[in-house]
mmCIF file of C-alpha atoms in Angstrom:
data_model
loop_
_atom_site.group_PDB
_atom_site.id
_atom_site.type_symbol
_atom_site.label_atom_id
_atom_site.label_comp_id
_atom_site.label_asym_id
_atom_site.label_seq_id
_atom_site.Cartn_x
_atom_site.Cartn_y
_atom_site.Cartn_z
ATOM 1 C CA MET D 1 76.145 -56.143 -58.951
ATOM 2 C CA LYS D 2 77.228 -52.715 -57.344
ATOM 3 C CA ARG D 3 79.876 -54.739 -56.171
ATOM 4 C CA VAL D 4 80.845 -56.017 -58.989
ATOM 5 C CA LEU D 5 80.828 -53.003 -60.464
ATOM 6 C CA PHE D 6 82.821 -51.301 -57.813
ATOM 7 C CA LEU D 7 85.499 -54.052 -58.268
ATOM 8 C CA VAL D 8 85.774 -53.990 -62.089
ATOM 9 C CA ILE D 9 86.108 -50.107 -61.818
ATOM 10 C CA ALA D 10 88.683 -50.246 -59.059
ATOM 11 C CA PHE D 11 90.310 -52.783 -61.064
ATOM 12 C CA ILE D 12 90.710 -50.407 -64.206
ATOM 13 C CA VAL D 13 91.807 -47.578 -61.974
ATOM 14 C CA SER D 14 94.302 -49.615 -60.608
ATOM 15 C CA VAL D 15 95.417 -50.957 -63.677
ATOM 16 C CA SER D 16 95.279 -47.443 -65.222
ATOM 17 C CA LEU D 17 97.821 -46.156 -62.463
ATOM 18 C CA VAL D 18 100.347 -48.692 -62.920
ATOM 19 C CA ASN D 19 100.940 -48.313 -66.889
ATOM 20 C CA PRO D 20 104.233 -50.123 -67.468
ATOM 21 C CA VAL D 21 106.458 -48.732 -70.607
ATOM 22 C CA GLY D 22 105.433 -50.121 -73.710
ATOM 23 C CA ALA D 23 102.129 -51.006 -72.152
ATOM 24 C CA GLN D 24 98.651 -50.439 -74.395
ATOM 25 C CA THR D 25 96.690 -47.602 -72.358
ATOM 26 C CA LEU D 26 92.994 -48.339 -71.284
ATOM 27 C CA LYS D 27 90.432 -46.735 -73.514
ATOM 28 C CA VAL D 28 87.321 -46.197 -71.623
ATOM 29 C CA GLY D 29 83.765 -44.967 -73.008
ATOM 30 C CA VAL D 30 80.183 -44.215 -71.279
ATOM 31 C CA VAL D 31 77.449 -44.343 -72.684
ATOM 32 C CA ASP D 32 74.063 -43.300 -71.290
ATOM 33 C CA LEU D 33 71.627 -45.890 -72.712
ATOM 34 C CA LEU D 34 68.200 -44.378 -71.425
ATOM 35 C CA LYS D 35 69.385 -41.129 -73.443
ATOM 36 C CA VAL D 36 70.102 -42.818 -76.578
ATOM 37 C CA LEU D 37 66.507 -44.721 -76.513
ATOM 38 C CA ASN D 38 64.655 -41.391 -75.673
ATOM 39 C CA ASP D 39 66.979 -39.075 -78.368
ATOM 40 C CA SER D 40 67.300 -41.158 -81.029
ATOM 41 C CA GLU D 41 64.958 -41.173 -84.126
ATOM 42 C CA ALA D 42 63.780 -44.333 -83.778
ATOM 43 C CA GLY D 43 63.544 -43.903 -79.991
ATOM 44 C CA LYS D 44 61.348 -40.594 -80.287
ATOM 45 C CA LYS D 45 59.361 -42.344 -83.071
ATOM 46 C CA SER D 46 58.345 -45.300 -81.097
ATOM 47 C CA ILE D 47 57.584 -42.622 -78.044
ATOM 48 C CA LEU D 48 55.378 -41.078 -80.001
ATOM 49 C CA GLU D 49 53.839 -44.020 -81.631
ATOM 50 C CA ILE D 50 53.211 -45.312 -77.881
ATOM 51 C CA GLU D 51 51.694 -42.130 -76.928
ATOM 52 C CA THR D 52 49.309 -42.384 -80.008
ATOM 53 C CA SER D 53 48.171 -45.879 -79.130
ATOM 54 C CA LYS D 54 47.896 -44.464 -74.960
ATOM 55 C CA LYS D 55 45.498 -42.013 -76.341
ATOM 56 C CA ASN D 56 43.411 -43.648 -78.705
ATOM 57 C CA LYS D 57 42.656 -46.240 -75.516
ATOM 58 C CA GLN D 58 42.337 -43.599 -73.185
ATOM 59 C CA THR D 59 39.608 -42.066 -74.990
ATOM 60 C CA THR D 60 37.914 -45.454 -75.615
ATOM 61 C CA ILE D 61 38.052 -46.093 -71.885
ATOM 62 C CA GLU D 62 36.726 -42.482 -71.266
ATOM 63 C CA GLU D 63 33.498 -43.181 -73.172
ATOM 64 C CA LYS D 64 32.437 -46.496 -71.865
ATOM 65 C CA GLY D 65 33.317 -44.552 -68.335
ATOM 66 C CA LYS D 66 30.702 -41.842 -69.524
ATOM 67 C CA LYS D 67 28.217 -44.421 -70.799
ATOM 68 C CA ILE D 68 28.492 -46.009 -67.431
ATOM 69 C CA GLU D 69 28.139 -42.977 -65.110
ATOM 70 C CA GLN D 70 24.877 -41.766 -67.666
ATOM 71 C CA LEU D 71 23.725 -45.551 -66.623
ATOM 72 C CA LYS D 72 24.101 -44.790 -62.916
ATOM 73 C CA ALA D 73 22.669 -41.399 -63.331
ATOM 74 C CA ASP D 74 19.321 -42.724 -65.478
ATOM 75 C CA LEU D 75 18.993 -45.445 -62.998
ATOM 76 C CA GLU D 76 18.766 -43.095 -59.878
ATOM 77 C CA LYS D 77 16.314 -40.814 -61.756
ATOM 78 C CA GLN D 78 14.216 -43.501 -62.385
ATOM 79 C CA SER D 79 14.612 -45.802 -59.665
ATOM 80 C CA SER D 80 11.357 -44.724 -57.908
ATOM 81 C CA LEU D 81 9.406 -45.410 -61.122
ATOM 82 C CA LEU D 82 11.044 -48.942 -61.608
ATOM 83 C CA SER D 83 9.964 -52.114 -60.281
ATOM 84 C CA ALA D 84 12.179 -53.876 -58.171
ATOM 85 C CA GLU D 85 13.216 -56.993 -61.063
ATOM 86 C CA ALA D 86 13.621 -54.128 -63.131
ATOM 87 C CA LYS D 87 15.938 -51.980 -60.977
ATOM 88 C CA LYS D 88 17.934 -54.777 -59.931
ATOM 89 C CA SER D 89 18.268 -55.756 -63.392
ATOM 90 C CA ARG D 90 19.666 -52.420 -64.386
ATOM 91 C CA GLU D 91 21.851 -52.500 -61.409
ATOM 92 C CA GLU D 92 23.586 -55.649 -62.432
ATOM 93 C CA GLU D 93 23.936 -54.458 -66.136
ATOM 94 C CA ILE D 94 25.908 -51.398 -64.393
ATOM 95 C CA GLU D 95 27.986 -54.000 -62.340
ATOM 96 C CA ARG D 96 28.959 -55.975 -65.915
ATOM 97 C CA LEU D 97 29.983 -52.969 -67.497
ATOM 98 C CA ILE D 98 32.140 -51.655 -64.717
ATOM 99 C CA ARG D 99 33.684 -55.151 -64.473
ATOM 100 C CA GLU D 100 34.247 -54.876 -68.350
ATOM 101 C CA PHE D 101 35.249 -51.054 -68.014
ATOM 102 C CA GLN D 102 38.180 -52.426 -65.045
ATOM 103 C CA ARG D 103 39.344 -55.302 -67.467
ATOM 104 C CA LEU D 104 39.234 -53.190 -70.404
ATOM 105 C CA VAL D 105 41.657 -50.828 -68.136
ATOM 106 C CA THR D 106 43.944 -53.259 -67.006
ATOM 107 C CA ASP D 107 44.507 -54.696 -70.307
ATOM 108 C CA ALA D 108 45.045 -51.567 -72.174
ATOM 109 C CA THR D 109 47.793 -50.922 -69.694
ATOM 110 C CA ALA D 110 49.137 -54.447 -69.782
ATOM 111 C CA GLU D 111 49.077 -54.031 -73.896
ATOM 112 C CA LEU D 112 51.028 -50.856 -73.549
ATOM 113 C CA GLN D 113 53.785 -51.915 -71.164
ATOM 114 C CA LYS D 114 54.157 -54.894 -73.130
ATOM 115 C CA LYS D 115 54.771 -52.616 -76.275
ATOM 116 C CA GLN D 116 56.951 -50.613 -74.853
ATOM 117 C CA ARG D 117 58.953 -53.331 -73.368
ATOM 118 C CA GLU D 118 59.171 -55.107 -76.528
ATOM 119 C CA VAL D 119 60.239 -51.865 -78.139
ATOM 120 C CA GLU D 120 62.924 -51.217 -75.727
ATOM 121 C CA VAL D 121 64.577 -54.651 -75.907
ATOM 122 C CA GLU D 122 64.697 -54.615 -79.587
ATOM 123 C CA MET D 123 66.376 -51.250 -79.689
ATOM 124 C CA ILE D 124 68.662 -52.164 -76.806
ATOM 125 C CA LYS D 125 69.935 -54.725 -79.080
ATOM 126 C CA GLU D 126 70.349 -52.936 -81.990
ATOM 127 C CA ILE D 127 72.057 -50.258 -79.916
ATOM 128 C CA ARG D 128 74.440 -52.980 -78.311
ATOM 129 C CA GLN D 129 75.746 -53.928 -81.728
ATOM 130 C CA ILE D 130 76.386 -50.496 -82.821
ATOM 131 C CA LEU D 131 78.562 -50.057 -79.480
ATOM 132 C CA THR D 132 80.214 -53.158 -80.299
ATOM 133 C CA LYS D 133 81.232 -51.545 -83.823
ATOM 134 C CA ILE D 134 82.305 -48.472 -81.938
ATOM 135 C CA GLY D 135 84.077 -50.480 -79.475
ATOM 136 C CA GLU D 136 85.910 -52.600 -81.778
ATOM 137 C CA THR D 137 86.171 -49.371 -84.444
ATOM 138 C CA ASP D 138 87.504 -47.028 -82.013
ATOM 139 C CA LYS D 139 89.500 -49.289 -79.856
ATOM 140 C CA TYR D 140 87.799 -49.383 -76.554
ATOM 141 C CA SER D 141 88.885 -51.579 -74.123
ATOM 142 C CA LEU D 142 85.704 -50.991 -72.274
ATOM 143 C CA ILE D 143 82.139 -49.097 -72.375
ATOM 144 C CA ILE D 144 80.336 -48.769 -69.373
ATOM 145 C CA GLU D 145 76.604 -47.978 -69.071
ATOM 146 C CA SER D 146 75.671 -44.706 -66.970
ATOM 147 C CA SER D 147 72.132 -44.481 -66.627
ATOM 148 C CA GLU D 148 72.012 -47.403 -64.261
ATOM 149 C CA GLY D 149 72.628 -45.836 -61.463
ATOM 150 C CA GLY D 150 76.205 -47.523 -60.661
ATOM 151 C CA LEU D 151 78.808 -44.899 -62.194
ATOM 152 C CA LEU D 152 79.183 -41.792 -59.797
ATOM 153 C CA TYR D 153 81.373 -39.794 -61.702
ATOM 154 C CA PHE D 154 83.314 -39.563 -64.780
ATOM 155 C CA ASP D 155 85.233 -37.062 -67.254
ATOM 156 C CA LYS D 156 82.298 -36.218 -70.051
ATOM 157 C CA THR D 157 85.217 -36.542 -72.581
ATOM 158 C CA VAL D 158 84.860 -40.095 -72.122
ATOM 159 C CA ASP D 159 80.786 -39.941 -72.605
ATOM 160 C CA ILE D 160 79.954 -41.238 -76.122
ATOM 161 C CA THR D 161 76.141 -41.373 -75.987
ATOM 162 C CA ASP D 162 75.916 -38.366 -78.927
ATOM 163 C CA LYS D 163 78.227 -40.440 -81.042
ATOM 164 C CA VAL D 164 75.903 -43.759 -80.449
ATOM 165 C CA ILE D 165 72.544 -41.821 -81.005
ATOM 166 C CA SER D 166 74.105 -40.393 -84.447
ATOM 167 C CA LYS D 167 75.351 -44.100 -85.627
ATOM 168 C CA TYR D 168 72.092 -45.330 -84.638
ATOM 169 C CA ASN D 169 70.268 -42.971 -86.331
ATOM 170 C CA GLU D 170 72.397 -43.917 -89.413
ATOM 171 C CA THR D 171 71.767 -47.147 -89.059
ATOM 172 C CA LYS D 172 67.912 -46.568 -88.912
ATOM 173 C CA LYS D 173 67.780 -44.660 -91.913
ATOM 174 C CA LYS D 174 69.094 -47.309 -94.163
#
């Protein structure tokens, strides 16, 4: 992937250096999708929603964890008073609760990650449409994504990230 990106950039540079008289100039734009995702109004809103959901799940998890710890402490205090059968029954109950707790943590983490991926995929789809419109309207020959690490240097004058954020915010307000 990096080799292909390098070859594309090398081709663009070589084409732009050899510009015959009357030929159309190459107009390149650079956009940082991560910045658009994080700094746009929709991005901030989705981050806030995910953080709120995360805090709610974390509260539930902490409550269940405290309950398990309390049951363990109670068992320790009462273990000398309990029969072997009652002690074994409580230990099995605690083990069952621990397995449920671990499943709850795993499920909550997976659910949050899934929700975040879904939001990002939808946002990127909308952002790509905006990039296409900007590319066509402003007659860009090429728009490159900068946050993936393949772009080592670019002049900040070709950065259209703020313009994309602005257009994205406008479309989300409608």
